[in-house]
Short mmCIF file of C-alpha atoms and ligand atoms in Angstrom, two decimals:
data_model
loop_
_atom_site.label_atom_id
_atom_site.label_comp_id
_atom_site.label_asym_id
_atom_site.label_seq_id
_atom_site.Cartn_x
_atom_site.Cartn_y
_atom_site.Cartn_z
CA UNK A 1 164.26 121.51 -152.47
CA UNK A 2 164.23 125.01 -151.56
CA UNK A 3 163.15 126.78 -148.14
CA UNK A 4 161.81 129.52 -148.79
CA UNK A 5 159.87 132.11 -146.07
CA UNK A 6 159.11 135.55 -145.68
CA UNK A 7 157.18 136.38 -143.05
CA UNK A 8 156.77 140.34 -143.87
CA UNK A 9 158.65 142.37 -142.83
CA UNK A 10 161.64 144.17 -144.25
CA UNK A 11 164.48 142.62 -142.43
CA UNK A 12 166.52 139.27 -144.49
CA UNK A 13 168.86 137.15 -143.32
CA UNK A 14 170.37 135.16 -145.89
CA UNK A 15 172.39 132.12 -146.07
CA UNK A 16 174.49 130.78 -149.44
CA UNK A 17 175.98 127.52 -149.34
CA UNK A 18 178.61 127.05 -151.95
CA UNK A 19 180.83 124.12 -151.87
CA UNK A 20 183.01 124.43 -154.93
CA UNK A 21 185.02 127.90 -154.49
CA UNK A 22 187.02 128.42 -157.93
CA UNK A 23 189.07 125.31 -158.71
CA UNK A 24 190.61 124.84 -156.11
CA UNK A 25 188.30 121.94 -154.52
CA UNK A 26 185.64 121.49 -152.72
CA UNK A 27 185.27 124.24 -150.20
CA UNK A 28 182.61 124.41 -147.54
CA UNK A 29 181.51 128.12 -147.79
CA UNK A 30 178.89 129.95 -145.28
CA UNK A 31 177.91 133.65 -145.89
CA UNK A 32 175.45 135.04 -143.36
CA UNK A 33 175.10 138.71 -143.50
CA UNK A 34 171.95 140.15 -142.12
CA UNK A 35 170.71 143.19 -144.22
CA UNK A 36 167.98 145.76 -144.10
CA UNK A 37 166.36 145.62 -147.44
CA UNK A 38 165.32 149.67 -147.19
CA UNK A 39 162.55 151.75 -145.96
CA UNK A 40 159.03 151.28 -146.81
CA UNK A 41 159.62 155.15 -148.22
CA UNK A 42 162.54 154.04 -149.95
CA UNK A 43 160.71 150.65 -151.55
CA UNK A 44 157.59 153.13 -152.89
CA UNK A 45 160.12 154.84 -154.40
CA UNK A 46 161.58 151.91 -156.05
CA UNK A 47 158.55 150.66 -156.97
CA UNK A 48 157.63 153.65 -158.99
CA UNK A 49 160.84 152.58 -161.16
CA UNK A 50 159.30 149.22 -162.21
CA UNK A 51 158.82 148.29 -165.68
CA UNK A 52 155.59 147.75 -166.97
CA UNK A 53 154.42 145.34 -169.52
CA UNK A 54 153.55 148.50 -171.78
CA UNK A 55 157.37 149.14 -171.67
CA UNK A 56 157.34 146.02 -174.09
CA UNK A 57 154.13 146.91 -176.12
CA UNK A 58 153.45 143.68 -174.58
CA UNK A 59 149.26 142.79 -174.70
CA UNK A 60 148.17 139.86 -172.35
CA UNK A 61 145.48 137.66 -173.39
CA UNK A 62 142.09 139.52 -171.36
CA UNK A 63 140.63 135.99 -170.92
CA UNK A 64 143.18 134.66 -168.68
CA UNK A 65 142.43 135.53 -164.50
CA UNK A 66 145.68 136.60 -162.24
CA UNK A 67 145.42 137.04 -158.50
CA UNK A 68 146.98 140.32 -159.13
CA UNK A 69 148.55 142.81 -161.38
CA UNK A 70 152.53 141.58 -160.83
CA UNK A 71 151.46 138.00 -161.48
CA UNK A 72 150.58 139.19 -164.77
CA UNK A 73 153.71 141.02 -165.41
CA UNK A 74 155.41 137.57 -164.12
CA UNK A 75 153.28 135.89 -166.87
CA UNK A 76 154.72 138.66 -169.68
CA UNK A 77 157.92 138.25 -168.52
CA UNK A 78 158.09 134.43 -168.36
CA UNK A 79 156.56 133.79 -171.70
CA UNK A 80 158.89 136.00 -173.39
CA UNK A 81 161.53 134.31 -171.54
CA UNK A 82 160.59 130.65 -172.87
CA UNK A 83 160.40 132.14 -176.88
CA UNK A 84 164.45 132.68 -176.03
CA UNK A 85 164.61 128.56 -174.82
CA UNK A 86 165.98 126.84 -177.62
CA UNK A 87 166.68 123.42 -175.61
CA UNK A 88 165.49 122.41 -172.38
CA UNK A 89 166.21 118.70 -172.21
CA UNK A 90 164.60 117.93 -169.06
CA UNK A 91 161.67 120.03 -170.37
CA UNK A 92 161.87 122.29 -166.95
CA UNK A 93 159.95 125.16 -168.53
CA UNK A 94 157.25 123.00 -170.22
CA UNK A 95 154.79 123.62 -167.49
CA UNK A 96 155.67 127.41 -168.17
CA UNK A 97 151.59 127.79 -169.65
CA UNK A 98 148.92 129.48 -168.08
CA UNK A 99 148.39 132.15 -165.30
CA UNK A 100 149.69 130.13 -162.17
CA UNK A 101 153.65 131.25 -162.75
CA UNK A 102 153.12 130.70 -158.90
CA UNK A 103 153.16 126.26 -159.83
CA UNK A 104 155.92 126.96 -163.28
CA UNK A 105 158.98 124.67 -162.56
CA UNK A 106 161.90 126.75 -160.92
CA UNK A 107 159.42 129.64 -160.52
CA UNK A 108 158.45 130.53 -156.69
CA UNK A 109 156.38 132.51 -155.12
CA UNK A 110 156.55 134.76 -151.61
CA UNK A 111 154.42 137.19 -149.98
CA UNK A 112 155.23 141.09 -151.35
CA UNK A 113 157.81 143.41 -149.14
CA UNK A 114 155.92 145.99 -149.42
CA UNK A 115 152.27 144.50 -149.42
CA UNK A 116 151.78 141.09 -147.26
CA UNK A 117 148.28 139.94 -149.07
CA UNK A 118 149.64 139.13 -152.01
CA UNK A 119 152.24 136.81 -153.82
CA UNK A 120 154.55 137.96 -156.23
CA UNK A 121 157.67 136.24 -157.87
CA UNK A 122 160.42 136.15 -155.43
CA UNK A 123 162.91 133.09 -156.52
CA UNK A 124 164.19 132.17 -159.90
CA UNK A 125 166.01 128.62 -159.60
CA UNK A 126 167.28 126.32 -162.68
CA UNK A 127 170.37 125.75 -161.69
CA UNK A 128 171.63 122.41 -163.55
CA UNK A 129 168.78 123.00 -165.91
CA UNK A 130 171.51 122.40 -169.11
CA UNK A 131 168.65 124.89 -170.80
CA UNK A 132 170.14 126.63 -173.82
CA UNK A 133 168.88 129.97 -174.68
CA UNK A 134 169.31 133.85 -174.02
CA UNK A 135 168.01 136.49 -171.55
CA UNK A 136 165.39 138.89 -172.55
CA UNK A 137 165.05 142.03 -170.72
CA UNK A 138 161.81 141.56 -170.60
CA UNK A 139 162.73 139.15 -167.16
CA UNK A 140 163.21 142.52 -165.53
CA UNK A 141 158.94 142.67 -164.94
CA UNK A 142 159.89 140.10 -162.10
CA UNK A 143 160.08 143.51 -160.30
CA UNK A 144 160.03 141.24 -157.24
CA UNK A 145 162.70 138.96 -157.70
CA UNK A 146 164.91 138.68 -154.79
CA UNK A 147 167.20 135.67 -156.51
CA UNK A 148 168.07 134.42 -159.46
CA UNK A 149 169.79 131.61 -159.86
CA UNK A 150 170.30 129.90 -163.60
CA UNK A 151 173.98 128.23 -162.69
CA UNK A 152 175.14 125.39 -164.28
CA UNK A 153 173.02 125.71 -168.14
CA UNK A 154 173.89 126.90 -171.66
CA UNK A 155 172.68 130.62 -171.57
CA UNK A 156 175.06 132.53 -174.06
CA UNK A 157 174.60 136.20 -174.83
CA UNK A 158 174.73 139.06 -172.37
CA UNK A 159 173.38 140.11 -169.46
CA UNK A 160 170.57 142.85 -170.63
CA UNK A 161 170.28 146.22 -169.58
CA UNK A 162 167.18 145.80 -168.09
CA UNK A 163 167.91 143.83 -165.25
CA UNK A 164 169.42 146.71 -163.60
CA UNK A 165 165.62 147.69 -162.94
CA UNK A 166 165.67 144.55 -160.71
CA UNK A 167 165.36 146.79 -157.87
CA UNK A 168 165.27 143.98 -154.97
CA UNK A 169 167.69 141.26 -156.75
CA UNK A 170 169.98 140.64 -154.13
CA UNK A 171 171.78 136.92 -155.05
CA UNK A 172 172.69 136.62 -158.43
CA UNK A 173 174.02 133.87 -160.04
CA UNK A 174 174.72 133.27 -163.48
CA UNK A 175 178.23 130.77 -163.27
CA UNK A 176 178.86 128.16 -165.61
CA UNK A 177 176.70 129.41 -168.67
CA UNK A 178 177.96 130.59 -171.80
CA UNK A 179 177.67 134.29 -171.08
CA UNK A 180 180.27 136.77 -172.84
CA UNK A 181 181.31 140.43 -173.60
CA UNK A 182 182.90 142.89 -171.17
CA UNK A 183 181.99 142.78 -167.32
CA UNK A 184 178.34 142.59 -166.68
CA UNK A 185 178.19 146.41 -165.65
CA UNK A 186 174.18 145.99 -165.28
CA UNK A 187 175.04 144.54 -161.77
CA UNK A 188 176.51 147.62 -160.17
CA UNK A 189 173.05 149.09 -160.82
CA UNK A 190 170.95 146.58 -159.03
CA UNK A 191 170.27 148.91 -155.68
CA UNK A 192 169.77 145.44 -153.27
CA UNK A 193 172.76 143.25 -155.05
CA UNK A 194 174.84 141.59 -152.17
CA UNK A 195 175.89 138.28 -153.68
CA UNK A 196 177.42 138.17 -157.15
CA UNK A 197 178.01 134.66 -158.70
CA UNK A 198 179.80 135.18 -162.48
CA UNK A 199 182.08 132.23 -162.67
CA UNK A 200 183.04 129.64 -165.37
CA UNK A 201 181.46 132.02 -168.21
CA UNK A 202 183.60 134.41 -171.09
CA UNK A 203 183.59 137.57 -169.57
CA UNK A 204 186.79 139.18 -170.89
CA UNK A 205 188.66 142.41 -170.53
CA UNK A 206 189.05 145.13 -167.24
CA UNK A 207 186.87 145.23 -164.22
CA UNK A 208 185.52 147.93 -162.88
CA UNK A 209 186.49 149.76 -160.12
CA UNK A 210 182.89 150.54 -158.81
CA UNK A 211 182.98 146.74 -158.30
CA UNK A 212 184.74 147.35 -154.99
CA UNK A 213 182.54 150.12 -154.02
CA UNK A 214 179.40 148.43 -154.46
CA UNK A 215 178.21 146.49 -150.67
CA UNK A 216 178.64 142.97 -151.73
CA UNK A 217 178.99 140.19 -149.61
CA UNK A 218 180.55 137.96 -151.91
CA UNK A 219 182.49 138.55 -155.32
CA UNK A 220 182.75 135.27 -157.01
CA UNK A 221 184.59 135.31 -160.87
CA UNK A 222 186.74 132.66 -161.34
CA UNK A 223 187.11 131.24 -164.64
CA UNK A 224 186.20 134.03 -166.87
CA UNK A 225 188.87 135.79 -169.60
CA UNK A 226 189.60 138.91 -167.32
CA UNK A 227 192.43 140.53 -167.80
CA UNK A 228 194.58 143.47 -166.63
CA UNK A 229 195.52 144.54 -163.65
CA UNK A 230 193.52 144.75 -160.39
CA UNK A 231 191.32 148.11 -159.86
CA UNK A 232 193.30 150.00 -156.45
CA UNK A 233 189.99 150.27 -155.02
CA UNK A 234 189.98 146.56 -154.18
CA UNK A 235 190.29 147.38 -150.73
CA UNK A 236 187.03 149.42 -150.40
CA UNK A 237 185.09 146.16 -150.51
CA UNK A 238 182.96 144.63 -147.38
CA UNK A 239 183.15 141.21 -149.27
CA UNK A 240 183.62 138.33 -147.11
CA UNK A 241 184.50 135.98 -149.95
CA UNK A 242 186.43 137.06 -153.05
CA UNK A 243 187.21 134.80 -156.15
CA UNK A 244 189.76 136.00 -158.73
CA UNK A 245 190.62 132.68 -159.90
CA UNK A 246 191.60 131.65 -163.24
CA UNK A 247 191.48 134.66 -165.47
CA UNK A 248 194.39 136.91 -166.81
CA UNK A 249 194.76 139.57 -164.22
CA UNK A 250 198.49 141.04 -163.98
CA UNK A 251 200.33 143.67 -161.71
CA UNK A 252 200.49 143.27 -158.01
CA UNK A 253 197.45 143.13 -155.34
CA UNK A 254 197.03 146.63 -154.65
CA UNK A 255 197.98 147.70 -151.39
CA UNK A 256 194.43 148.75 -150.43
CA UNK A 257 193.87 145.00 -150.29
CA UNK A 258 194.70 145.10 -146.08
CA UNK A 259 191.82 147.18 -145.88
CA UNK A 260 189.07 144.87 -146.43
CA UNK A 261 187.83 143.77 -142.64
CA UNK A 262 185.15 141.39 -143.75
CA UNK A 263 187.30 139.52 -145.87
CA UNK A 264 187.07 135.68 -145.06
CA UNK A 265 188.60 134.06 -148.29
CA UNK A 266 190.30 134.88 -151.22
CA UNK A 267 191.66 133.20 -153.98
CA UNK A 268 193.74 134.82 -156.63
CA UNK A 269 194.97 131.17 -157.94
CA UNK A 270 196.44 131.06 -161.59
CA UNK A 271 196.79 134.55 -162.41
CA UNK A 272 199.88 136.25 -164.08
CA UNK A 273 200.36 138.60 -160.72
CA UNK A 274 203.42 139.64 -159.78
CA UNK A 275 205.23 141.81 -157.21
CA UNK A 276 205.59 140.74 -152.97
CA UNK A 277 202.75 139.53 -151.34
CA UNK A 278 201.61 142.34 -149.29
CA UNK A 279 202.55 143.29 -145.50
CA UNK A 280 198.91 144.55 -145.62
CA UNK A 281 197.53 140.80 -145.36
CA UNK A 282 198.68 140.69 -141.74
CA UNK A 283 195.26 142.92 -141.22
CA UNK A 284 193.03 140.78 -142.35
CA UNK A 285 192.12 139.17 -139.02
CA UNK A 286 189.11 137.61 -140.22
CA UNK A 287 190.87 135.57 -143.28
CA UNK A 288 190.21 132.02 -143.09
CA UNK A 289 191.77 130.86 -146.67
CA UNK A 290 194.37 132.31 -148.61
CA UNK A 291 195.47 131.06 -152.03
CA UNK A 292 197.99 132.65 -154.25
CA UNK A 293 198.86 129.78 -156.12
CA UNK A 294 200.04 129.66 -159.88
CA UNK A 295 201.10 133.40 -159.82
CA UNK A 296 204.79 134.73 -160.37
CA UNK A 297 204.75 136.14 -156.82
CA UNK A 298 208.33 136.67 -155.63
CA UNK A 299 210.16 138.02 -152.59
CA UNK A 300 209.38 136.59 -148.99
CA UNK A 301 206.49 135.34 -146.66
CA UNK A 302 204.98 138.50 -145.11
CA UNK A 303 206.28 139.00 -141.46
CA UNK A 304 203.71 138.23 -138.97
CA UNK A 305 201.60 135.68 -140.70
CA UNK A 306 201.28 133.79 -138.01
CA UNK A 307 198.49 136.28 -136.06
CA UNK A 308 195.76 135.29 -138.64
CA UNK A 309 194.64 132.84 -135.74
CA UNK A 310 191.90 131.60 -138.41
CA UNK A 311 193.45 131.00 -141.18
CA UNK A 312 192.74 126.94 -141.94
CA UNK A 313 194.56 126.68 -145.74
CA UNK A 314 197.05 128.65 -146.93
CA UNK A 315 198.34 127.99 -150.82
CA UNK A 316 201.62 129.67 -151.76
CA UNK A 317 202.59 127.19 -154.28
CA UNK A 318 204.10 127.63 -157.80
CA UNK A 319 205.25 130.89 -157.12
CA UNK A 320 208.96 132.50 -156.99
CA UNK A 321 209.00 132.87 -153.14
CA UNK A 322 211.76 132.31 -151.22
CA UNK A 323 212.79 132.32 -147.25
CA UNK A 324 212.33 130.59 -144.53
CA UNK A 325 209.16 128.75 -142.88
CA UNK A 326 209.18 129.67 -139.46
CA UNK A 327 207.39 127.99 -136.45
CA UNK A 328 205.11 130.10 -136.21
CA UNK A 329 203.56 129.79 -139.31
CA UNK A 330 202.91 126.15 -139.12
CA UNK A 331 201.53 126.09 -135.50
CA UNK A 332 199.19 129.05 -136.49
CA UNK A 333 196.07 127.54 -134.16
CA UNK A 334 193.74 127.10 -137.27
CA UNK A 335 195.92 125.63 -139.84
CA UNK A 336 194.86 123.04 -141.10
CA UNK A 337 196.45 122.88 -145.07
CA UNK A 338 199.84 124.66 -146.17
CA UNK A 339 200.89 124.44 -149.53
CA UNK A 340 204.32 125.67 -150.51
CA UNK A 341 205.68 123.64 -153.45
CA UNK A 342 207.28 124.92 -156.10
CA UNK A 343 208.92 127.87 -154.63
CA UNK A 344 212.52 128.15 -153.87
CA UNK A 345 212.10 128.26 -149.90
CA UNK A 346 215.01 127.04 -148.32
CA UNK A 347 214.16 126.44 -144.49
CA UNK A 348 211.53 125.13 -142.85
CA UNK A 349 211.03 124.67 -139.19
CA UNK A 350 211.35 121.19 -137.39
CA UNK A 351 208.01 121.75 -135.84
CA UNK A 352 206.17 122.00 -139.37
CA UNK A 353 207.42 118.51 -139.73
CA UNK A 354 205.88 117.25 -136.44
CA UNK A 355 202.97 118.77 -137.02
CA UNK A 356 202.54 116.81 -140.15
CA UNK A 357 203.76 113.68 -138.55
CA UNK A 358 200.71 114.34 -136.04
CA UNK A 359 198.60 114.60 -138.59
CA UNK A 360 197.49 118.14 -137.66
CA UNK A 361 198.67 119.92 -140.58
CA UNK A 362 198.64 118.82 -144.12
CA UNK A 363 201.93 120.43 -145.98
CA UNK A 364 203.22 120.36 -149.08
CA UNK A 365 206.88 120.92 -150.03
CA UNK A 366 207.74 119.80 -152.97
CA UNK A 367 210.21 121.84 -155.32
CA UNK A 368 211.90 123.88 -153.42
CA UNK A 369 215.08 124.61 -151.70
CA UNK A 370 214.92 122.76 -148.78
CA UNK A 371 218.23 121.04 -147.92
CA UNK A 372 218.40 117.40 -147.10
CA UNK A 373 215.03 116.65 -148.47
CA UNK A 374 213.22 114.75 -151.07
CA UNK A 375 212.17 116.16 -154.53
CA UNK A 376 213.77 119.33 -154.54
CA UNK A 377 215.43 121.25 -157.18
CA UNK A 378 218.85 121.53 -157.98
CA UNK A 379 221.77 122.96 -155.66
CA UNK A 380 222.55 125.35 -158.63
CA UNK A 381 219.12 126.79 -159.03
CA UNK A 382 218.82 126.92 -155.77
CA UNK A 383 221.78 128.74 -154.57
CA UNK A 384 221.35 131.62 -157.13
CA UNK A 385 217.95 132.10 -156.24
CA UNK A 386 219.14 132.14 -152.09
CA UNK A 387 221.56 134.72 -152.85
CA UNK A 388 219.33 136.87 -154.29
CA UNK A 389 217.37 139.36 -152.29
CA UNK A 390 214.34 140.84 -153.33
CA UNK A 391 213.44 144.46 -152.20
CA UNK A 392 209.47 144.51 -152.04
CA UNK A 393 209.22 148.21 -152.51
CA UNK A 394 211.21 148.60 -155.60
CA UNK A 395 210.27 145.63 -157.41
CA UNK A 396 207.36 146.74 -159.36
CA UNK A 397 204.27 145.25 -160.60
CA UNK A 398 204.48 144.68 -164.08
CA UNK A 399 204.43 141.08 -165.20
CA UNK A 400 207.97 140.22 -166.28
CA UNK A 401 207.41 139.77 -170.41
CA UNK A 402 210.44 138.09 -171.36
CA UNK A 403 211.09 136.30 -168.08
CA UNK A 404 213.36 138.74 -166.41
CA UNK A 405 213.24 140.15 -162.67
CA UNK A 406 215.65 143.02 -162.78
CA UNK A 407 217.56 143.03 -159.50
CA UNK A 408 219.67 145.95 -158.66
CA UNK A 409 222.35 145.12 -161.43
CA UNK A 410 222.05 141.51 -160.98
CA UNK A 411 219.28 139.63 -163.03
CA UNK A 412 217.34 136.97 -162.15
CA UNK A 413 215.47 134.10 -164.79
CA UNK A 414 212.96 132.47 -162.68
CA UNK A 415 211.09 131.06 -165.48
CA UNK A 416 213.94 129.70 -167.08
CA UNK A 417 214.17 127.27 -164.34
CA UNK A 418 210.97 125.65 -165.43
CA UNK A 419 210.16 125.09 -169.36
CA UNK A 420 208.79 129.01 -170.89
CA UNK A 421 205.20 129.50 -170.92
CA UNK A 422 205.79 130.26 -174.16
CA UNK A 423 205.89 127.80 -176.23
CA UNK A 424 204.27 126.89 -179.56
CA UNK A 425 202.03 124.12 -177.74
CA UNK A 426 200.83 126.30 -175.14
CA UNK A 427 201.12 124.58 -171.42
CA UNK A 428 198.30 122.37 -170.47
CA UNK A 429 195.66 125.12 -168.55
CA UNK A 430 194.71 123.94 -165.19
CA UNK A 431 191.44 121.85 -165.45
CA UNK A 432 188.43 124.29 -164.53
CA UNK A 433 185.95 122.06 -162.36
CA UNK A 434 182.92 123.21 -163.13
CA UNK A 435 180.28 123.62 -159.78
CA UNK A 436 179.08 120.14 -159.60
CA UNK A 437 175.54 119.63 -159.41
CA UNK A 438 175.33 117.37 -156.46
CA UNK A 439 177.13 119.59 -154.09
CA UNK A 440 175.47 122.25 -154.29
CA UNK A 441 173.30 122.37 -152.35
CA UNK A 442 170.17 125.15 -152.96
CA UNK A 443 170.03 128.48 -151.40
CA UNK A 444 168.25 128.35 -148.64
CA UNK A 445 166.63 132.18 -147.61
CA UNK A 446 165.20 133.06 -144.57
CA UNK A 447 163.64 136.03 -143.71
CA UNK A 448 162.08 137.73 -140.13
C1 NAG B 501 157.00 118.65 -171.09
O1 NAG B 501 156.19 118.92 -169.98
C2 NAG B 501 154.86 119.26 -170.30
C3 NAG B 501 154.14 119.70 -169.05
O2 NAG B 501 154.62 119.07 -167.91
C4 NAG B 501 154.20 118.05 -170.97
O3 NAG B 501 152.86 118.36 -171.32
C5 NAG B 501 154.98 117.73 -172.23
O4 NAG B 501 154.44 116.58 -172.84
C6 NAG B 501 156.42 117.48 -171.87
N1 NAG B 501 157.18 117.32 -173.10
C7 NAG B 501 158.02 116.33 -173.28
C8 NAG B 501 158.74 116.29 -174.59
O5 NAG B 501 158.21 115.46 -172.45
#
């Protein structure tokens, strides 16, 4: 099970293993971002902000014994939490009785930041608890809590206010539950937040642009019901791992986006973006996966793809890109998966093709425009989409509605060339996988 240490001290390393990133497959991800929690000044401060049981009007029973005062808030808090269980099939919380919160299931304890002698609630973990229920602010007395992790149960409701009070929160995940309303703006309050986990839930509507300001390490929100465009900002982010996955957003990835040095991977996979991928990309030198899939992406490859030496997948496909594959794309050093199909490419470099042969690249080319090959479209499609050239700057970002790229004075109808989105039965949605429960492994924390 979990690992968890501190040995005082203010100073955390953390590690988060995640091995399902959006839908696109398993995924071997590694975050490890050392971070100074604060000052001891700076924690006093903070801890002056914590709620107290009182807050609540909330009376504890005088008969029971804690070790200390935050145990009892724990005890407050946890209680209150249970009343909101409605179903906990493999009865996780039904040792949640009596003053030892220290021995509840999924409830663990740690030595205080600022005070070594005494334990307090640090971790939060029922993930692939299939508990149904709601959160009650009154889990914000875990004034303590450094994670919280419910992924993977049947919480519905909203995130409540309160929690932004969870001054030293700094891994939050809440993915696969049944969480709705607008973004979770609670989370750009939490001062410590690093690691934000939202995924498969039904947050809908805009995100906001403080989102990129805030120092996260990782940005993870496939799978919700987002929609419009991406905030300009995006590029202010330190994230190393950003997942845009599966919602609604439109436009074109804001230019900022070359900006973002700690950026390892990215997925912006079945979206309704539009516009070139950006020239910018070619700056992020630290990118090691890059999907665009399922988009309406046109125009061609950005120039000088090739000098992301460790890049190891890179997933164009099912996009309106068209061009050549050079060389130098497909002997990029780390390369390990290139997907292209379904694009209207329409040369590819002999060396691509013995780097597949030698088993060092995996490629796929389906659909496309590649002459003298198997399963691609038609000559006709083909050569009016060849002929057509695309000028990045004046193209625009707004997601064609009725299927047409205006051109100059020529028009283009990409989406006639497959069967309209628009149809009464609406086109079968890629399959969200859900995280599954025995690759995940548990957070593991460390600290100095
Ligand atoms: C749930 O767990 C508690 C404590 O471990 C136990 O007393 C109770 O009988 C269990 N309930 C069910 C329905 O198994």
């Amino acid at each position: 099970m979990q690992t968890f240490f501190f040995i005082g001290g203010l100073l955390f390393i953390f590690y988060v293993s995640s091995s399902s990133l959006a839908s696109t497959g398993p995924h071997l991800t590694t975050l490890k971002q050392p971070f100074l929690a604060s000052t001891s000044q700076q924690l006093t401060a903070l801890k002056q902000n914590d709620l107290q049981p009182e807050d609540f009007k909330l009376k504890v029973d005088p008969s029971l014994h804690f070790e200390n005062p935050r145990l009892m808030k724990a005890y407050c808090a946890l209680q209150e939490w249970k009343k909101a269980i409605y179903s906990d099939p493999q009865n996780l919380t039904g040792n949640w009785v009596g003053p030892n919160v220290c021995s509840y299931e999924g409830v663990f304890c740690a030595h205080a930041l600022d005070d070594p002698n005494i334990l307090t609630v640090a971790l939060i973990d029922l993930n692939y608890g299939d508990i149904a229920g709601q959160l009650v602010p009154h889990i914000a007395l875990l004034s303590d809590l450094g994670v919280f992790h419910i992924n993977s149960n049947r919480f519905c409701g909203i995130i409540p206010e309160t929690f932004s009070r969870l001054n030293l929160l700094f891994e939050f995940d809440v993915s696969n539950n049944r969480f709705v309303g607008p973004f979770p703006k609670v989370v750009l309050d939490m001062p410590h937040l690093r690691f934000l986990d939202i995924r498969y839930n039904e947050f809908e509507g805009k995100l906001p642009p403080e989102l990129f300001d805030k120092r996260l390490d990782a940005i993870v929100i496939n799978n919700n019901r987002f929609h419009s465009t991406i905030p300009e900002n995006i590029g202010n982010s330190r994230v190393s791992m950003l997942v845009l996955a599966n919602n609604k957003f439109t436009g074109c990835i804001p230019k900022s986006f070359g900006n973002m040095p700690r950026l390892e991977q990215v997925s912006f996979s079945n979206n309704l973006l539009t516009g070139c991928i950006p020239e910018e990309i070619v700056n992020l030198q630290g990118l090691i996966l890059f999907d665009v899939s399922n988009n309406k992406f046109i125009g061609k490859l950005p120039k000088n793809l090739y000098t992301l030496k460790r890049v190891e997948r890179f997933d164009f496909s099912n996009n309106h890109l068209t061009g050549t594959i050079p060389k130098s794309i497909c002997s990029m050093p780390a390369l390990l998966d290139f997907r292209i199909y379904r694009n209207y490419f329409h040369e590819i470099s002999g060396e691509c093709d013995k780097l597949v042969d030698e088993k060092l690249l995996s490629m796929k080319e389906k659909d496309n425009c590649f002459p003298k090959r198997p399963h691609q479209r038609s000559d006709k499609i083909c050569s009016q989409m060849i002929n057509t050239q695309v000028d990045c700057k004046n193209v625009g970002c707004s997601t064609p509605q009725n299927n047409v790229v205006e051109q100059g004075n020529r028009k283009i109808t990409p989406h006639k060339l497959k069967p309209s989105p628009q149809k009464v039965h609406p086109p079968p949605t890629p399959v969200p996988q859900p995280p599954k429960p025995t690759t995940k492994p548990p957070p593991v924390v460390r600290g100095l």
